[in-house]
Coordinates of C-alpha atoms in Angstrom, one line a residue:
X1 CA -6.9 -9.7 21.1
X2 CA -7.6 -9.5 17.4
X3 CA -6.8 -6.2 15.8
X4 CA -9.4 -3.7 15.0
X5 CA -9.8 -2.0 11.5
X6 CA -11.7 1.1 13.1
X7 CA -8.8 3.5 12.2
X8 CA -10.7 6.6 13.1
X9 CA -11.6 5.8 16.6
X10 CA -8.0 4.4 17.2
X11 CA -6.5 7.5 15.7
X12 CA -8.8 9.8 17.9
X13 CA -7.6 8.1 21.1
X14 CA -3.9 8.2 20.0
X15 CA -3.9 11.8 19.0
X16 CA -5.0 12.8 22.5
X17 CA -1.8 11.6 24.0
X18 CA 0.4 14.5 25.0
X19 CA 4.2 14.2 25.1
X20 CA 5.4 13.3 28.6
X21 CA 8.1 11.4 30.3
X22 CA 6.8 8.0 29.1
X23 CA 7.9 6.4 25.9
X24 CA 5.5 4.8 23.5
X25 CA 6.5 1.8 21.2
X26 CA 5.1 2.0 17.6
X27 CA 5.4 -1.0 15.4
X28 CA 4.3 -1.3 11.7
X29 CA 4.6 -4.7 10.3
X30 CA 4.2 -6.1 6.7
X31 CA 2.2 -9.3 6.5
X32 CA 2.3 -10.0 2.7
X33 CA 2.2 -13.7 1.7
X34 CA 6.0 -13.7 1.4
X35 CA 6.3 -12.3 5.0
X36 CA 4.0 -14.9 6.5
X37 CA 5.8 -17.9 4.8
X38 CA 7.5 -19.9 7.6
X39 CA 6.8 -17.2 10.1
X40 CA 9.3 -14.8 8.4
X41 CA 7.6 -11.7 9.8
X42 CA 8.2 -13.0 13.4
X43 CA 11.8 -13.7 12.8
X44 CA 12.3 -10.2 11.2
X45 CA 10.4 -8.6 14.2
X46 CA 12.6 -10.5 16.8
X47 CA 15.8 -9.2 15.0
X48 CA 14.5 -5.7 15.0
X49 CA 13.5 -5.9 18.7
X50 CA 17.0 -6.9 19.5
X51 CA 18.4 -4.0 17.5
X52 CA 16.1 -1.6 19.3
X53 CA 17.0 -3.0 22.6
X54 CA 20.7 -2.5 21.9
X55 CA 20.1 1.2 20.9
X56 CA 18.1 2.2 24.0
X57 CA 21.1 3.4 25.8
X58 CA 21.5 6.0 23.1
X59 CA 18.1 7.5 23.9
X60 CA 19.2 8.7 27.3
X61 CA 16.4 6.8 29.2
X62 CA 16.4 6.4 33.0
X63 CA 16.2 2.7 34.4
X64 CA 12.5 2.8 34.8
X65 CA 11.7 4.1 31.4
X66 CA 14.0 1.7 29.7
X67 CA 12.6 -1.2 31.6
X68 CA 9.1 -0.1 30.6
X69 CA 10.1 0.0 27.0
X70 CA 11.6 -3.5 27.1
X71 CA 8.3 -4.8 28.6
X72 CA 6.4 -3.1 25.8
X73 CA 8.6 -4.7 23.3
X74 CA 8.0 -8.0 24.8
X75 CA 4.2 -7.4 24.7
X76 CA 4.3 -6.6 21.1
X77 CA 6.3 -9.7 20.4
X78 CA 4.1 -12.0 22.5
X79 CA 1.1 -10.5 20.5
X80 CA 2.4 -11.7 17.2
X81 CA 3.3 -15.2 18.6
X82 CA -0.4 -16.0 18.7
X83 CA -1.6 -16.5 15.2
X84 CA -5.1 -15.7 16.2
X85 CA -3.9 -12.0 16.5
X86 CA -2.8 -11.7 13.0
X87 CA -5.3 -10.0 10.7
X88 CA -6.1 -11.2 7.2
X89 CA -4.9 -8.0 5.8
X90 CA -1.4 -7.3 4.5
X91 CA -0.3 -5.1 7.4
X92 CA -0.7 -4.2 11.1
X93 CA 0.1 -1.3 13.4
X94 CA 0.6 -1.7 17.2
X95 CA 1.0 1.2 19.8
X96 CA 2.0 0.1 23.3
X97 CA 2.9 2.0 26.5
X98 CA 2.5 0.1 29.7
X99 CA 2.7 3.3 32.0
X100 CA 0.0 4.9 29.8
X101 CA -2.2 1.7 29.8
X102 CA -1.8 1.6 26.1
X103 CA -2.1 -1.3 23.6
X104 CA -3.9 -0.7 20.4
X105 CA -3.5 -3.2 17.4
X106 CA -4.9 -1.9 14.1
X107 CA -5.3 -4.0 10.9
X108 CA -4.1 -2.3 7.8
X109 CA -4.5 -3.0 4.1
X110 CA -0.7 -2.3 3.7
X111 CA 2.2 -0.6 5.3
X112 CA 5.2 1.2 3.7
X113 CA 7.7 -1.2 5.4
X114 CA 8.1 -3.0 8.8
X115 CA 9.3 -0.4 11.3
X116 CA 9.7 -0.2 15.1
X117 CA 10.1 3.2 17.0
X118 CA 10.3 4.3 20.5
X119 CA 9.2 7.8 21.0
X120 CA 7.4 10.2 23.4
X121 CA 4.4 10.2 21.0
X122 CA 2.9 7.5 18.8
X123 CA 3.8 7.7 15.1
X124 CA 0.4 8.0 13.6
X125 CA 0.9 9.6 10.3
X126 CA 0.9 6.4 8.3
X127 CA -2.2 5.2 10.2
X128 CA -3.9 8.7 9.2
X129 CA -2.9 8.4 5.6
X130 CA -4.2 4.8 5.0
X131 CA -7.6 5.5 3.4
X132 CA -6.4 8.5 1.3
X133 CA -3.3 6.5 0.2
X134 CA -5.3 3.4 -0.9
X135 CA -8.0 5.2 -2.6
X136 CA -11.3 3.7 -4.1
X137 CA -10.8 1.1 -6.7
X138 CA -13.3 -0.6 -9.1
X139 CA -12.9 -4.2 -10.0
X140 CA -15.0 -5.5 -13.0
X141 CA -15.4 -9.3 -13.1
X142 CA -16.4 -10.1 -16.6
X143 CA -17.2 -13.0 -19.0
X144 CA -18.7 -12.6 -22.4
X145 CA -22.4 -12.3 -21.2
X146 CA -22.2 -10.9 -17.7
X147 CA -20.2 -8.5 -15.4
X148 CA -20.2 -7.9 -11.6
X149 CA -18.5 -4.6 -10.5
X150 CA -17.1 -4.3 -7.2
X151 CA -16.0 -1.2 -5.2
X152 CA -12.7 -2.0 -3.4
X153 CA -11.5 0.0 -0.5
X154 CA -8.7 -0.5 2.0
X155 CA -10.4 -3.2 4.0
X156 CA -13.2 -4.7 2.0
X157 CA -14.9 -5.1 -1.4
X158 CA -18.6 -4.9 -2.1
X159 CA -20.6 -5.6 -5.2
X160 CA -22.2 -2.3 -6.4
X161 CA -23.4 -2.9 -10.1
X162 CA -24.2 -5.8 -12.5
X163 CA -24.5 -5.9 -16.2
X164 CA -26.1 -8.8 -18.1
X165 CA -26.4 -8.9 -21.9
X166 CA -28.4 -11.1 -24.2
X167 CA -26.4 -14.0 -25.9
X168 CA -27.1 -16.5 -28.5
X169 CA -28.2 -19.9 -27.1
X170 CA -28.3 -23.3 -28.7
X171 CA -28.9 -24.0 -32.4
X172 CA -25.4 -22.8 -33.4
X173 CA -25.0 -23.3 -37.1
X174 CA -26.1 -25.8 -39.6
X175 CA -23.2 -27.4 -41.7
X176 CA -23.6 -27.8 -45.4
X177 CA -25.1 -31.1 -46.7
X178 CA -21.8 -32.6 -47.1
X179 CA -21.0 -32.0 -43.5
X180 CA -18.4 -29.2 -44.1
X181 CA -18.9 -25.9 -42.3
X182 CA -20.5 -23.3 -44.4
X183 CA -22.2 -19.8 -44.4
X184 CA -24.1 -20.8 -41.2
X185 CA -20.9 -21.0 -39.3
X186 CA -19.7 -17.6 -40.4
X187 CA -23.0 -16.0 -39.5
X188 CA -23.1 -17.7 -36.1
X189 CA -19.4 -16.6 -35.1
X190 CA -20.1 -13.2 -36.4
X191 CA -23.3 -12.8 -34.2
X192 CA -21.2 -13.9 -31.2
X193 CA -18.5 -11.4 -31.8
X194 CA -21.0 -8.7 -32.2
X195 CA -22.8 -9.8 -29.0
X196 CA -19.5 -9.6 -27.1
X197 CA -18.6 -6.3 -28.5
X198 CA -22.0 -4.8 -27.5
X199 CA -21.6 -6.3 -24.0
X200 CA -18.1 -4.9 -23.4
X201 CA -19.3 -1.6 -24.7
X202 CA -22.1 -1.7 -22.2
X203 CA -19.7 -2.7 -19.3
X204 CA -17.3 0.0 -20.3
X205 CA -20.0 2.6 -20.3
X206 CA -21.2 1.6 -16.9
X207 CA -17.7 2.0 -15.5
X208 CA -17.3 5.4 -17.1
X209 CA -20.6 6.6 -15.6
X210 CA -19.5 5.3 -12.2
X211 CA -16.1 7.1 -12.4
X212 CA -17.9 10.3 -13.6
X213 CA -20.1 10.3 -10.4
X214 CA -17.2 9.5 -8.1
X215 CA -13.7 9.4 -9.6
X216 CA -11.7 6.2 -8.8
X217 CA -8.0 5.9 -7.9
X218 CA -7.6 2.7 -10.1
X219 CA -9.3 0.0 -12.0
X220 CA -8.8 -3.8 -12.1
X221 CA -10.2 -6.2 -14.7
X222 CA -10.9 -9.8 -14.0
X223 CA -12.4 -12.8 -15.7
X224 CA -11.9 -16.3 -16.7
X225 CA -8.9 -17.0 -18.9
X226 CA -8.4 -14.8 -21.8
X227 CA -11.5 -12.9 -20.9
X228 CA -9.7 -11.1 -18.2
X229 CA -8.3 -8.4 -20.3
X230 CA -10.9 -8.4 -23.2
X231 CA -12.7 -5.3 -21.8
X232 CA -9.5 -3.1 -21.9
X233 CA -9.8 -1.9 -25.7
X234 CA -13.5 -0.7 -24.9
X235 CA -12.4 1.5 -21.9
X236 CA -12.7 5.3 -22.1
X237 CA -9.2 6.9 -22.2
X238 CA -9.8 8.4 -18.6
X239 CA -10.3 4.9 -17.2
X240 CA -7.7 3.3 -19.5
X241 CA -5.0 5.5 -17.7
X242 CA -6.2 4.2 -14.4
X243 CA -6.0 0.5 -15.4
X244 CA -3.8 -1.3 -12.8
X245 CA -3.8 -4.8 -14.3
X246 CA -5.9 -8.1 -14.7
X247 CA -6.7 -11.1 -12.8
X248 CA -8.2 -14.4 -13.5
X249 CA -11.6 -14.8 -11.8
X250 CA -14.9 -16.6 -12.5
X251 CA -17.7 -14.1 -12.2
X252 CA -20.1 -16.9 -11.0
X253 CA -17.8 -17.9 -8.2
X254 CA -16.1 -14.7 -7.2
X255 CA -17.3 -13.4 -3.7
X256 CA -16.4 -10.1 -2.1
X257 CA -13.3 -11.5 -0.1
X258 CA -12.0 -13.3 -3.2
X259 CA -12.3 -10.1 -5.3
X260 CA -10.6 -8.0 -2.4
X261 CA -7.6 -10.4 -2.3
X262 CA -7.2 -10.5 -6.0
X263 CA -7.4 -6.7 -6.2
X264 CA -4.7 -6.1 -3.6
X265 CA -2.5 -8.7 -5.5
X266 CA -2.9 -6.8 -8.9
X267 CA -2.4 -3.4 -7.0
X268 CA 0.8 -4.8 -5.5
X269 CA 2.3 -5.8 -8.9
X270 CA 1.3 -2.4 -10.3
X271 CA 3.2 -0.8 -7.4
X272 CA 6.3 -2.7 -8.1
X273 CA 6.3 -1.7 -11.7
X274 CA 5.6 2.0 -10.7
X275 CA 8.7 1.8 -8.4
X276 CA 11.0 0.8 -11.2
X277 CA 9.7 3.8 -13.3
X278 CA 10.0 6.4 -10.5
X279 CA 13.7 5.1 -9.8
X280 CA 14.5 5.6 -13.4
X281 CA 13.1 9.0 -13.2
X282 CA 15.5 9.7 -10.2
X283 CA 18.5 8.5 -12.2
X284 CA 17.6 10.7 -15.2
X285 CA 16.9 13.8 -13.0
X286 CA 19.9 13.7 -10.6
X287 CA 22.3 15.3 -13.2
X288 CA 19.8 18.1 -13.9
X289 CA 19.4 19.0 -10.1
X290 CA 15.8 17.8 -10.1
X291 CA 16.5 14.8 -7.9
X292 CA 18.8 13.9 -5.1
X293 CA 20.1 10.3 -4.1
X294 CA 21.6 9.6 -0.7
X295 CA 20.4 9.9 2.8
X296 CA 22.3 13.2 3.7
X297 CA 21.2 15.3 0.6
X298 CA 17.6 13.8 0.9
X299 CA 17.2 14.8 4.5
X300 CA 18.5 18.3 3.7
X301 CA 16.0 18.6 0.7
X302 CA 13.3 17.4 3.0
X303 CA 14.1 20.0 5.6
X304 CA 13.8 22.7 3.0
X305 CA 10.5 21.3 1.7
X306 CA 11.9 20.6 -1.7
X307 CA 10.9 17.0 -1.9
X308 CA 7.6 16.0 -3.9
X309 CA 8.4 12.2 -3.9
X310 CA 10.3 10.4 -1.2
X311 CA 12.0 7.3 -2.2
X312 CA 13.2 4.7 0.6
X313 CA 15.4 1.8 0.0
X314 CA 13.3 -0.9 1.8
X315 CA 16.5 -2.5 3.4
X316 CA 18.1 0.8 4.6
X317 CA 18.6 1.6 8.2
X318 CA 20.7 4.2 10.0
X319 CA 20.8 5.9 13.3
X320 CA 20.6 9.7 13.5
X321 CA 19.2 12.8 15.4
X322 CA 16.4 15.3 15.4
X323 CA 17.4 18.8 16.2
X324 CA 15.0 20.2 18.9
X325 CA 14.7 23.8 17.8
X326 CA 14.3 23.3 14.0
X327 CA 12.8 19.8 14.1
X328 CA 15.2 18.9 11.3
X329 CA 16.5 15.3 10.9
X330 CA 20.4 14.8 10.8
X331 CA 22.8 12.1 10.6
X332 CA 25.2 13.7 13.1
X333 CA 25.1 15.7 16.2
X334 CA 27.2 18.4 14.6
X335 CA 24.7 19.1 12.0
X336 CA 22.2 20.3 14.7
X337 CA 24.7 23.2 15.8
X338 CA 22.6 26.3 16.3
X339 CA 19.3 24.4 15.8
X340 CA 18.9 23.1 19.3
X341 CA 19.8 19.9 21.2
X342 CA 20.4 16.8 19.0
X343 CA 17.9 14.1 20.2
X344 CA 18.9 10.6 19.1
X345 CA 16.5 8.6 17.0
X346 CA 16.6 4.9 16.6
X347 CA 16.3 4.9 12.6
X348 CA 16.6 8.1 10.6
X349 CA 15.0 6.3 7.7
X350 CA 11.8 5.5 9.5
X351 CA 11.8 9.2 10.9
X352 CA 12.2 10.5 7.2
X353 CA 9.1 8.4 6.3
X354 CA 7.1 10.0 9.1
X355 CA 8.4 13.5 8.1
X356 CA 7.5 12.9 4.5
X357 CA 4.0 11.9 5.5
X358 CA 3.7 15.0 7.8
X359 CA 4.6 17.2 4.7
X360 CA 2.2 15.3 2.6
X361 CA 4.9 14.1 0.4
X362 CA 4.4 11.0 -2.0
X363 CA 6.3 8.3 -0.2
X364 CA 7.6 5.3 -2.2
X365 CA 9.3 2.5 -0.4
X366 CA 11.3 0.6 -3.1
X367 CA 11.3 -3.2 -2.8
X368 CA 11.7 -4.2 -6.5
X369 CA 14.9 -6.1 -7.2
X370 CA 17.3 -4.0 -9.4
X371 CA 15.5 -0.8 -8.4
X372 CA 16.0 -1.0 -4.6
X373 CA 19.8 -1.0 -4.9
X374 CA 19.8 2.2 -6.9
X375 CA 18.5 4.2 -4.0
X376 CA 21.3 5.0 -1.5
X377 CA 19.2 4.9 1.6
X378 CA 17.0 7.7 0.6
X379 CA 16.2 9.7 -2.5
X380 CA 14.0 12.4 -3.7
X381 CA 12.3 13.9 -6.6
X382 CA 12.2 17.6 -6.1
X383 CA 9.6 20.4 -6.4
X384 CA 12.2 23.1 -7.0
X385 CA 16.0 23.3 -7.3

């Protein structure tokens, strides 16, 4: 069954589920090109399923509940074995519970990281945040005489505006009588430069008008060869601040699907660069008390509502607990003393992501080499000390 991208209807069904005795399997899976290569996503999923199955005893499930969870894990794995079930997007979420008659697969433009959870309720906060997190982008595909402007959202791109400018055709310039280039060549090339300049100014003006009517989260420029970034110097400062990068595309050949894919690739590279910047900010801020680095201090800061940006090492995993009375996440049972019964969770890192989304904290999962290793499981930039 191919996944849907109707997040709103799926979210409406999932949020009607009330906590009960049955467990629900939630799976978020990254499907970027490097994950799809040689079926790496499936290998990682199988390994994660084995880890979860080995940790089920710690959840205190009775035999029937445990067997139902195992069957759900198998259903999730079987779903991914069929390539026809994979979306063209870079992520997918699955929610499964055999006793509840539940199996929902949702295509996502991206996921924070691949994670697998077993809980009394579906983990839907990432699903709910998809549209807001992705935002609305504009991609301008430009050459020296024409521009096509696309609105790019989480799941699609659509052409919304076009700009076409007058250009010099034929005739070019006449050389001097001895065959050498002369004043005619200078006039010709000067006219070409002026035409380009007027064209780029008009495209930049159109982009600014569109942003003024409805502000965009980001901007991507595209074009053939060196033309890809030629528009940048003409952008209004407000838009220049939102520029995510450039891509090489031919305006005459680019369709909505190609533009969407190229825009996602530029956005991904932009986010990797942003990761390095925010990790550097953590390193600079720890000494002054405006950041924490490490799973334990970050969980404590998260519980106090201090965290404004939650950073997650993409490779980190750890067991832990949730205190029933306070709802606080803890690494050990002892930390829940006086805050209710400690309920085991399969992965405290995944639970921290969910908690951060609940608090509307900015969540950054760090994949970039050299930056990822700096984050000791979890880290956080703080709102207050």
